[in-house]
CSV table of C-alpha atoms in Angstrom, one decimal:
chain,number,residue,atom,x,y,z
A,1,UNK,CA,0.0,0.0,0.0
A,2,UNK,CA,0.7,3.4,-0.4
A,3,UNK,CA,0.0,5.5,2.5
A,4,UNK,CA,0.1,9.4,2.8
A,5,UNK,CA,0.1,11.4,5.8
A,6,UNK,CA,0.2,15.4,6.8
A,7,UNK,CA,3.5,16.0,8.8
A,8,UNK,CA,2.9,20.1,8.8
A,9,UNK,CA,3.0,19.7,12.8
A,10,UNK,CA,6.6,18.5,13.1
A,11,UNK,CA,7.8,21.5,11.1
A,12,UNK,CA,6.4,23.3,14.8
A,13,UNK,CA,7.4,22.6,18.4
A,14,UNK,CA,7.0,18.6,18.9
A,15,UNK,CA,3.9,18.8,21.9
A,16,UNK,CA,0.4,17.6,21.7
A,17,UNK,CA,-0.5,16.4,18.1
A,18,UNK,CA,3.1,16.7,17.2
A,19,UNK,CA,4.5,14.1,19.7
A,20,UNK,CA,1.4,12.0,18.4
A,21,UNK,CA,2.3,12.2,14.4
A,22,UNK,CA,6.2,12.3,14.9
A,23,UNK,CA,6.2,9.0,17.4
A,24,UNK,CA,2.9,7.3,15.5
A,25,UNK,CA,5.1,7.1,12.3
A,26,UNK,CA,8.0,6.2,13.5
A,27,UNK,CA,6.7,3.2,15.4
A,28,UNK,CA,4.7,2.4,11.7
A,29,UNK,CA,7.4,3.2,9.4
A,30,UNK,CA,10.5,1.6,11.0
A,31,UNK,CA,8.6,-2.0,11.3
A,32,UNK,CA,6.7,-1.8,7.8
A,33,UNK,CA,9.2,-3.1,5.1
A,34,UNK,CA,5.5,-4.0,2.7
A,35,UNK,CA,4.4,-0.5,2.8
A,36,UNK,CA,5.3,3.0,1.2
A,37,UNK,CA,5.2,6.1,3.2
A,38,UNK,CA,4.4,9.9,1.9
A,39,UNK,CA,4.7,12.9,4.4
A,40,UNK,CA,3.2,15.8,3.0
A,41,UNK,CA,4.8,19.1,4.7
A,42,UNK,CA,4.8,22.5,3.7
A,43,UNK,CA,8.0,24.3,4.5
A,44,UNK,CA,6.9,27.9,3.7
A,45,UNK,CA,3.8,28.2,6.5
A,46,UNK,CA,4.9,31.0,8.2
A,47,UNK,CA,3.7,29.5,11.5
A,48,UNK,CA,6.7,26.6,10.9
A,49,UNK,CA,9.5,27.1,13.5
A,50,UNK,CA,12.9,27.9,12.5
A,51,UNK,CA,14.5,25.2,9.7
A,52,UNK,CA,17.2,24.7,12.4
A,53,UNK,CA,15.1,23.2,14.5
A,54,UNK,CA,12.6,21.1,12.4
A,55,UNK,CA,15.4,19.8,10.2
A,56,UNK,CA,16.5,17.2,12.3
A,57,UNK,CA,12.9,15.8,13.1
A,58,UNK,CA,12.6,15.6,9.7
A,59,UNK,CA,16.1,14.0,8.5
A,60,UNK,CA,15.1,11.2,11.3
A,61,UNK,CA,12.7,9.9,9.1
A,62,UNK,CA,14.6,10.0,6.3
A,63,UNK,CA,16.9,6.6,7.2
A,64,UNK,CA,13.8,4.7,5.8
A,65,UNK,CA,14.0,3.3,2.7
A,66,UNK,CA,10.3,3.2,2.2
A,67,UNK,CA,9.2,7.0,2.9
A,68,UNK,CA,9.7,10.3,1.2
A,69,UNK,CA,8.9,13.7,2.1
A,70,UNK,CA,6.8,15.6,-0.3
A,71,UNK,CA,6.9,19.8,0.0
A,72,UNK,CA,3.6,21.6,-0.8
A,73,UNK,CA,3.6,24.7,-0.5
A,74,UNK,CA,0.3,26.9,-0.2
A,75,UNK,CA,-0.5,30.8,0.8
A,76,UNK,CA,-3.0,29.5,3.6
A,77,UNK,CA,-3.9,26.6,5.4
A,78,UNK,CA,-7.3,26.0,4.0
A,79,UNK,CA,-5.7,26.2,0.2
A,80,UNK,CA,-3.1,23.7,1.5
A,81,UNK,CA,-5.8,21.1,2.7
A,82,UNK,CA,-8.5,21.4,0.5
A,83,UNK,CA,-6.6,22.2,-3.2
A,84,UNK,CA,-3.0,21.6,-3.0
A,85,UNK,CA,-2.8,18.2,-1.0
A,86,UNK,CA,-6.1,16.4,-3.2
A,87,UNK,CA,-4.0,17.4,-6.3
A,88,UNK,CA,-0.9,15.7,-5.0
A,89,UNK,CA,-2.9,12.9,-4.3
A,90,UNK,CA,-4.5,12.5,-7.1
A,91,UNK,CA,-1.1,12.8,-8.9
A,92,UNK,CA,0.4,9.7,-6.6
A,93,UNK,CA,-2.4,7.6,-6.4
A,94,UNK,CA,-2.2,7.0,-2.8
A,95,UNK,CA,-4.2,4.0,-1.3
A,96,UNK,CA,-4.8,5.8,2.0
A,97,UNK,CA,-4.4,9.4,2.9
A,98,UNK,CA,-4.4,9.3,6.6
A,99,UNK,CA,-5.0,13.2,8.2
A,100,UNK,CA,-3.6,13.1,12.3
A,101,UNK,CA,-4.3,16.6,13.5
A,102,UNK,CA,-8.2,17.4,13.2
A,103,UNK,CA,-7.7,18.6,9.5
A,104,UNK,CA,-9.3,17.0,6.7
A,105,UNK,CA,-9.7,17.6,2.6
A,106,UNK,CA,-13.4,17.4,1.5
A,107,UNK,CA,-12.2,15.8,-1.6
A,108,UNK,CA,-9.8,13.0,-1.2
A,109,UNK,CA,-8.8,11.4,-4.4
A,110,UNK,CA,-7.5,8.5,-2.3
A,111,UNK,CA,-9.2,5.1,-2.3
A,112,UNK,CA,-9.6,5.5,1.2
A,113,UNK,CA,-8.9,8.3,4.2
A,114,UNK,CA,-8.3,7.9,7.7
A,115,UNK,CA,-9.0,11.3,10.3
A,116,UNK,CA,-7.4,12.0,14.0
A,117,UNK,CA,-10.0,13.5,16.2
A,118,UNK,CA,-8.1,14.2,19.0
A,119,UNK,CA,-10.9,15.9,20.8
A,120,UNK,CA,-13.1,18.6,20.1
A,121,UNK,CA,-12.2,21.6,21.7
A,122,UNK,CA,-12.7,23.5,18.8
A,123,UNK,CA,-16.8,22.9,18.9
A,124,UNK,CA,-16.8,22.6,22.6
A,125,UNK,CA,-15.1,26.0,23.3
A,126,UNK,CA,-16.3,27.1,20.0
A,127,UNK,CA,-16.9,31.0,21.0
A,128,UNK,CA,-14.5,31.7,23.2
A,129,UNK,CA,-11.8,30.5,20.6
A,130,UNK,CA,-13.7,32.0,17.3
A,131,UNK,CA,-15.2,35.4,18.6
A,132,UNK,CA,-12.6,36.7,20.3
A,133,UNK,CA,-11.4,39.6,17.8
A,134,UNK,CA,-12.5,42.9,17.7
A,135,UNK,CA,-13.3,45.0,14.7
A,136,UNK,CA,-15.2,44.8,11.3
A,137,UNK,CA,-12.1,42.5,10.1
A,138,UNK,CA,-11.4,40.7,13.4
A,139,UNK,CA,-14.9,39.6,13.1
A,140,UNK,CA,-14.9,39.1,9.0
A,141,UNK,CA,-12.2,36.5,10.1
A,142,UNK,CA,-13.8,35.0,13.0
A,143,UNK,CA,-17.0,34.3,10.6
A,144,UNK,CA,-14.6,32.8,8.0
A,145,UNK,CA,-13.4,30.4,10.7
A,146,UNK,CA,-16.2,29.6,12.3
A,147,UNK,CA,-17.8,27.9,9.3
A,148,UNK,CA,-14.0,26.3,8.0
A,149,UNK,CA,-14.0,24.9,11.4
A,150,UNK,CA,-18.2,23.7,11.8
A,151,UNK,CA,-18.1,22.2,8.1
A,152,UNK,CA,-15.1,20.2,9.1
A,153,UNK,CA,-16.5,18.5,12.1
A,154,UNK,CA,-20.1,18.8,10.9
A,155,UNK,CA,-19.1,17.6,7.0
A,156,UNK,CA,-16.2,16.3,6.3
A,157,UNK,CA,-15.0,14.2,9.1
A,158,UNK,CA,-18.2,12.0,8.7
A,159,UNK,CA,-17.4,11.6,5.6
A,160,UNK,CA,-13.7,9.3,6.5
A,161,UNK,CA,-13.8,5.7,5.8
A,162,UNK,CA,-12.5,6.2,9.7
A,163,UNK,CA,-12.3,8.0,12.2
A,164,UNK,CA,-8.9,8.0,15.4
A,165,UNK,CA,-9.3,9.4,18.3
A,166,UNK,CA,-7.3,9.2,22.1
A,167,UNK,CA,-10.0,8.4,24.3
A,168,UNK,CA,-13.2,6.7,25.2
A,169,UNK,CA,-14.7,10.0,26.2
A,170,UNK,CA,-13.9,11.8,22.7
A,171,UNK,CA,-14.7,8.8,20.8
A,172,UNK,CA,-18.8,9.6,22.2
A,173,UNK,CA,-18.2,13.5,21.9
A,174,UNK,CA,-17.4,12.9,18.3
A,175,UNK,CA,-20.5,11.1,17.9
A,176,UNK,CA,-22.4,13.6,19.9
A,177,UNK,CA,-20.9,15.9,18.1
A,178,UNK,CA,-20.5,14.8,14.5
A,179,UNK,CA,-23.4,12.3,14.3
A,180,UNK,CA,-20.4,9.9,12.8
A,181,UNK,CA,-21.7,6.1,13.9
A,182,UNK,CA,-19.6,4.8,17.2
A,183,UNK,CA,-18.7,2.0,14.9
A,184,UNK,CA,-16.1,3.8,12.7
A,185,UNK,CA,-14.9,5.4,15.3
A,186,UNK,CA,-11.8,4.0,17.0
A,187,UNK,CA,-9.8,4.5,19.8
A,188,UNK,CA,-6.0,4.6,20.1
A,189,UNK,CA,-4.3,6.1,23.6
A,190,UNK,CA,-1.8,8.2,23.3
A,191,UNK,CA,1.7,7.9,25.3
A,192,UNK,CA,4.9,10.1,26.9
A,193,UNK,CA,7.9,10.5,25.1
A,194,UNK,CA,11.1,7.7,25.8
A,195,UNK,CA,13.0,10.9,27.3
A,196,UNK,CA,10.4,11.1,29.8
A,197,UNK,CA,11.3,8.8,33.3
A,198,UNK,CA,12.5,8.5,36.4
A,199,UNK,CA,16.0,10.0,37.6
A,200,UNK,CA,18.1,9.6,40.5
A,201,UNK,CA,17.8,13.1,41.3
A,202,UNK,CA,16.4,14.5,44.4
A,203,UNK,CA,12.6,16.3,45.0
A,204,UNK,CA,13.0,20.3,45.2
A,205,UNK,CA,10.8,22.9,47.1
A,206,UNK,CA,8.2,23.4,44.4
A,207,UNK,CA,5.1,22.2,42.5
A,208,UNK,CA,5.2,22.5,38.6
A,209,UNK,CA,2.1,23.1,36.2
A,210,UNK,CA,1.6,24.5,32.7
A,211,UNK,CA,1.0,27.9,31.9
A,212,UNK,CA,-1.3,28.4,29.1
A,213,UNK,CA,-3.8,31.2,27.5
A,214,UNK,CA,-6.1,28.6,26.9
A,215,UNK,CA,-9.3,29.1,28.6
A,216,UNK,CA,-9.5,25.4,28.6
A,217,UNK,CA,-6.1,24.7,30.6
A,218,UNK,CA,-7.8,26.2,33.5
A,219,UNK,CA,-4.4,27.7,34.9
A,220,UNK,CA,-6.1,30.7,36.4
A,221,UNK,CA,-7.5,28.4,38.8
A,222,UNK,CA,-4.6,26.6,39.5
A,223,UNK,CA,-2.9,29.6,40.9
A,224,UNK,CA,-6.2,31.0,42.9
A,225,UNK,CA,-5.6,27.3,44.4
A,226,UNK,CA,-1.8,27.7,45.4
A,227,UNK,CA,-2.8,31.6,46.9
A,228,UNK,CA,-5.3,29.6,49.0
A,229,UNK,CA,-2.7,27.4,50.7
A,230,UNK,CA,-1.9,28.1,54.2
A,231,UNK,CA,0.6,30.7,54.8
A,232,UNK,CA,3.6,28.3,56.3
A,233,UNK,CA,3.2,26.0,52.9
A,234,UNK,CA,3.5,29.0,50.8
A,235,UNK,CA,6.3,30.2,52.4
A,236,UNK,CA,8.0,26.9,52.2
A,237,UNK,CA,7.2,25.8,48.4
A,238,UNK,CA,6.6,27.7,45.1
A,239,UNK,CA,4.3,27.0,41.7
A,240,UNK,CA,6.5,26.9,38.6
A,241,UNK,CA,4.6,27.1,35.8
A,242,UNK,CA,6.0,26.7,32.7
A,243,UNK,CA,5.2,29.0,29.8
A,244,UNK,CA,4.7,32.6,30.6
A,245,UNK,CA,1.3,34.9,29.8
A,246,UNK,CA,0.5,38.0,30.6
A,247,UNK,CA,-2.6,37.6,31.7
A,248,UNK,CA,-1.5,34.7,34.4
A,249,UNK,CA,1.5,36.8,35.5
A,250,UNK,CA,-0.6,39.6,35.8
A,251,UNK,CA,-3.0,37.4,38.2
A,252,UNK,CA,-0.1,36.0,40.2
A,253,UNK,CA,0.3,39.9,41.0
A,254,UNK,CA,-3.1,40.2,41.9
A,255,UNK,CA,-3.1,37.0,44.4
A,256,UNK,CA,0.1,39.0,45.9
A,257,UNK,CA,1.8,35.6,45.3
A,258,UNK,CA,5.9,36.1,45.5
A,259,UNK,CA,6.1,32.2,45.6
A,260,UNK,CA,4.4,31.9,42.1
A,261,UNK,CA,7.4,31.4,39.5
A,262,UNK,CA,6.9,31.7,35.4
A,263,UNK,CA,9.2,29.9,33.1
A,264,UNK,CA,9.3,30.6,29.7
A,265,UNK,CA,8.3,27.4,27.5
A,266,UNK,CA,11.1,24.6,26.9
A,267,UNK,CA,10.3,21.3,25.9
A,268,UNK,CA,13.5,19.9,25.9
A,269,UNK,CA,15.5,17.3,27.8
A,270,UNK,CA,15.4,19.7,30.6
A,271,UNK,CA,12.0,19.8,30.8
A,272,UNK,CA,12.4,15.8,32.7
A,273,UNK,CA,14.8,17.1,35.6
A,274,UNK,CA,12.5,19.4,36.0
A,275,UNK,CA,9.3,16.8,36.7
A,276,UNK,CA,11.4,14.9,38.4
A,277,UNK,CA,12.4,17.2,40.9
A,278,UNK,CA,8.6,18.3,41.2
A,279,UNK,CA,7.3,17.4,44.6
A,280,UNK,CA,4.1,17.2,42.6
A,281,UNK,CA,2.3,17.9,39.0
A,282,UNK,CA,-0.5,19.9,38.9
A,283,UNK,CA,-3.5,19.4,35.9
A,284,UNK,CA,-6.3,21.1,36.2
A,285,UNK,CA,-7.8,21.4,32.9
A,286,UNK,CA,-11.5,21.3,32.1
A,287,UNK,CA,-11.0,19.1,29.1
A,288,UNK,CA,-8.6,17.3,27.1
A,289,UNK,CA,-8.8,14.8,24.3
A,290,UNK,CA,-6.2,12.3,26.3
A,291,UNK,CA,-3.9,14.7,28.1
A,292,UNK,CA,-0.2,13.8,27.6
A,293,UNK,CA,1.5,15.7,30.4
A,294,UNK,CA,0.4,13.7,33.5
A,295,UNK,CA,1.4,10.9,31.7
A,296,UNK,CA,4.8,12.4,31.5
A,297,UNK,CA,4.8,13.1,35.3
A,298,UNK,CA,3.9,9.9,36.1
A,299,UNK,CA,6.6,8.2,33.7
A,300,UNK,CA,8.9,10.5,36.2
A,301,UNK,CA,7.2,9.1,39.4
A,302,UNK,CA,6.3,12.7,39.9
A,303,UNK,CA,2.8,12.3,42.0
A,304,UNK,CA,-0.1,14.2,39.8
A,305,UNK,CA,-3.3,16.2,41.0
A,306,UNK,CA,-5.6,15.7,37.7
A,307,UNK,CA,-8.8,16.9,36.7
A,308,UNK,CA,-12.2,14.8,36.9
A,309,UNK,CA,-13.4,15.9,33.6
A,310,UNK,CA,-13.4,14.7,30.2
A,311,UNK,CA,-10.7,11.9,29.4
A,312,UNK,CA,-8.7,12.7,31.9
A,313,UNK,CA,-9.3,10.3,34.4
A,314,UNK,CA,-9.5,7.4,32.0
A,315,UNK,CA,-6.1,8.0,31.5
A,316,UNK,CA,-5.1,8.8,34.9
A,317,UNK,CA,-7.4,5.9,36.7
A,318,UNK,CA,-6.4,5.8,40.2
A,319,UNK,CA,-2.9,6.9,39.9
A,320,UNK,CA,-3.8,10.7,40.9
A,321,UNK,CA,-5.8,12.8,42.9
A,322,UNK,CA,-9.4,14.0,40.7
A,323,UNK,CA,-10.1,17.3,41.3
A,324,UNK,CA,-13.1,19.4,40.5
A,325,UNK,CA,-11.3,22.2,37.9
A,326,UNK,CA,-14.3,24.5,38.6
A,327,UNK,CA,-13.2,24.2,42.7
A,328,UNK,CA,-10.1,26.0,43.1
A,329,UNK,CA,-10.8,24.9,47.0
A,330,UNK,CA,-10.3,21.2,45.9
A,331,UNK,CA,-7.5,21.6,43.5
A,332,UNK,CA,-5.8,23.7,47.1
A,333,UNK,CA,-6.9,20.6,49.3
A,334,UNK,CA,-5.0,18.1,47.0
A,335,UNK,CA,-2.1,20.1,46.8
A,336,UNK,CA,-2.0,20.5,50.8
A,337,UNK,CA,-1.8,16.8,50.9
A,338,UNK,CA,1.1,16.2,48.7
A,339,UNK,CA,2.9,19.2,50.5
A,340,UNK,CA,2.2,17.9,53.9
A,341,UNK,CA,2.4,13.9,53.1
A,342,UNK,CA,5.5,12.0,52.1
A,343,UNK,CA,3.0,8.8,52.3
A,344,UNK,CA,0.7,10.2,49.8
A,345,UNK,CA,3.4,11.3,47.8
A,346,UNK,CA,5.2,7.9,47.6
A,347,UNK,CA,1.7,6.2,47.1
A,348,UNK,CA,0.9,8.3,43.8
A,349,UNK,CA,4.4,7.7,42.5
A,350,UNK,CA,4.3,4.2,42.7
A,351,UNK,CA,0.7,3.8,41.3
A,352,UNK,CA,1.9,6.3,38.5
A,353,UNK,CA,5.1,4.4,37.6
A,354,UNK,CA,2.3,1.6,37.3
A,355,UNK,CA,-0.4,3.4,35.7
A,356,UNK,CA,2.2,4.6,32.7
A,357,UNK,CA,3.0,1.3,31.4
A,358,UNK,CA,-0.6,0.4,30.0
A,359,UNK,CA,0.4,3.2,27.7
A,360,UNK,CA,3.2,3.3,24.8
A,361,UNK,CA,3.7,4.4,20.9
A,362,UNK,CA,4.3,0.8,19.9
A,363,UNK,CA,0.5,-0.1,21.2
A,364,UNK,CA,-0.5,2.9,19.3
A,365,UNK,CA,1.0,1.9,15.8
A,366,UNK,CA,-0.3,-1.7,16.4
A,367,UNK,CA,-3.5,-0.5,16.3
A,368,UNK,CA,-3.1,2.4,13.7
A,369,UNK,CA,-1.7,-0.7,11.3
A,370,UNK,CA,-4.2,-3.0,12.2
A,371,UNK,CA,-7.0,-0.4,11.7
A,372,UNK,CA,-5.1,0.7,7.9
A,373,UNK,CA,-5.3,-3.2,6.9
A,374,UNK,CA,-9.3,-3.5,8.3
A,375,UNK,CA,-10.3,-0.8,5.9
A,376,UNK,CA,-7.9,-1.4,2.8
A,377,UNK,CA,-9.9,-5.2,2.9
């Protein structure tokens, strides 16, 4: 078979969706010796990161002797998916295009075409994400979006031969959603980086969480939570967050919170030391397709405060504290007990360490293969 995928993520920082697509086809490509491999990229988006640092995610998939990189370039996204890429496919007769990041061609020339749902954030938070702008333009654009975005989910992804997706919970939004049939709708978890596990390092003064502007992420509540701790913990122990805003420094401000410490973004090998000297991860978000980051804590042993709703605790199960992300009094509570208990903190590691290994990318191409060779019959 000939099988085509869109790679335009790896040419951007490798989180989320990324991690998914870059580890996905490795695991597939580097154990497939039948098959042939396209990834479609377009290396003049101006969204891309710097060719310095996509290059060598890129030249990793290159070793294979049955995968080439095609280059498409297009003045906008929409043009890219929906009348550059069904040209090329046409032109190379693929057998299945397979789309990983919630993007999806109307028209696919392809005998068949696989879509990654990841979640639907995009319907579920659909005006505070599209009507945001301000201005006769700002809103022009919103509009614009607004119906790419509702035709996708509403239109096209129904229309796959099938649909992926990271979790029981956003395989029945989908449905809910989409009105696509449970039945062609499949799940595959999702899983941590190798980079991410546990070090022979010791635990530091401090709990770490993700700064975001996503209204989603919920990190506004996270740091009402840590302001609400009793004065002798906050004295003793700080929040990093990592990845700086302006609007959640500004709030640390407002809280009066010294002990509150931003960090700008970095995804790198550093980013492991730093869970693993965590005392404890906190993820509060109100909803998430799978949710790779407590994952990643737990691969560490780091002990994780998660978030009752969507998918989160079926990938967490009983290997964290569920909070209520509307309660910034219960996300405080949970973080008092992992402050003030080394029991509870040693409990959660262990079941964490546990709770990781259901999950890894070589389940997740198993089942992406298996699922390629179901529809192809």
């Amino acid at each position: 078979m000939r099988i085509g995928f869109d790679g335009r993520l790896l040419l951007r920082p490798l989180r989320g969706m990324a991690v998914y697509i870059n580890n996905v086809f490795h695991e597939l490509i580097s154990t497939d010796s039948k098959n042939e491999f396209r990834m479609y990229v377009d290396t003049h988006f101006a969204y891309n990161a710097p060719p310095k640092t996509y290059a060598p995610v890129l030249d990793a998939f290159k070793k294979y002797p049955n995968f080439s990189i095609v280059d498409i370039n297009a003045s906008n996204a929409f043009q890219w998916e929906q009348i550059c890429l069904p040209k090329k496919i046409r032109e190379e007769r693929l057998d299945i295009l397979h789309m990983p990041a919630n993007r999806a061609p109307f028209l696919c020339p392809a005998k068949k075409m696989v879509v990654t749902v990841h979640d639907m954030i995009e319907m579920i938070f659909f005006k505070e994400y599209f009507r945001t702008l301000r201005g006769l333009r700002g809103r022009f654009y919103d509009y614009r979006v607004g119906l790419y975005i509702t035709f996708m989910y509403k239109k096209i992804f129904p229309r796959a031969d099938m649909i992926i997706t990271d979790s029981e919970h956003s395989r029945h939004d989908i449905h809910r959603i989409t009105g696509t049939p449970l039945a062609k709708i499949k799940v595959s978890h999702l899983a941590q980086n190798a980079m991410f596990k546990k070090l022979d390092v010791p635990r530091e003064d401090y709990l770490l969480s993700f700064g975001s502007v996503a209204i989603h992420k919920n990190c506004e509540n996270v740091l009402r939570a840590f302001a609400a701790l009793p004065e002798k913990l906050k004295r003793t122990y700080k929040l990093l967050m990592i990845g700086k805003t302006p609007q959640l420094e500004t709030l640390a401000k407002e809280l009066g919170e010294k002990n509150i410490v931003f960090q700008d973004a970095d995804f790198s090998p550093k980013l492991v030391e730093t869970f693993n000297k965590a005392l404890g991860f906190v993820f509060a978000s109100h909803y998430e397709g799978f949710g790779i980051p407590p994952v990643e804590a737990m691969a560490c042993g780091t002990p994780v405060i998660a978030s009752t709703a969507s998918s989160v605790p079926e990938v967490v199960g009983d290997a964290a504290l569920l909070v209520n992300p509307a309660d910034p009094t219960q996300i405080r509570d949970a973080m008092e007990k992992i402050l003030s208990s080394e029991t509870t903190r040693q409990k959660l590691s262990d079941a964490g360490l546990k709770r990781v290994q259901l999950f890894s990318w070589k389940k997740a191409a198993d089942i992406h293969r298996e699922l390629f060779a179901q529809i192809m019959e």
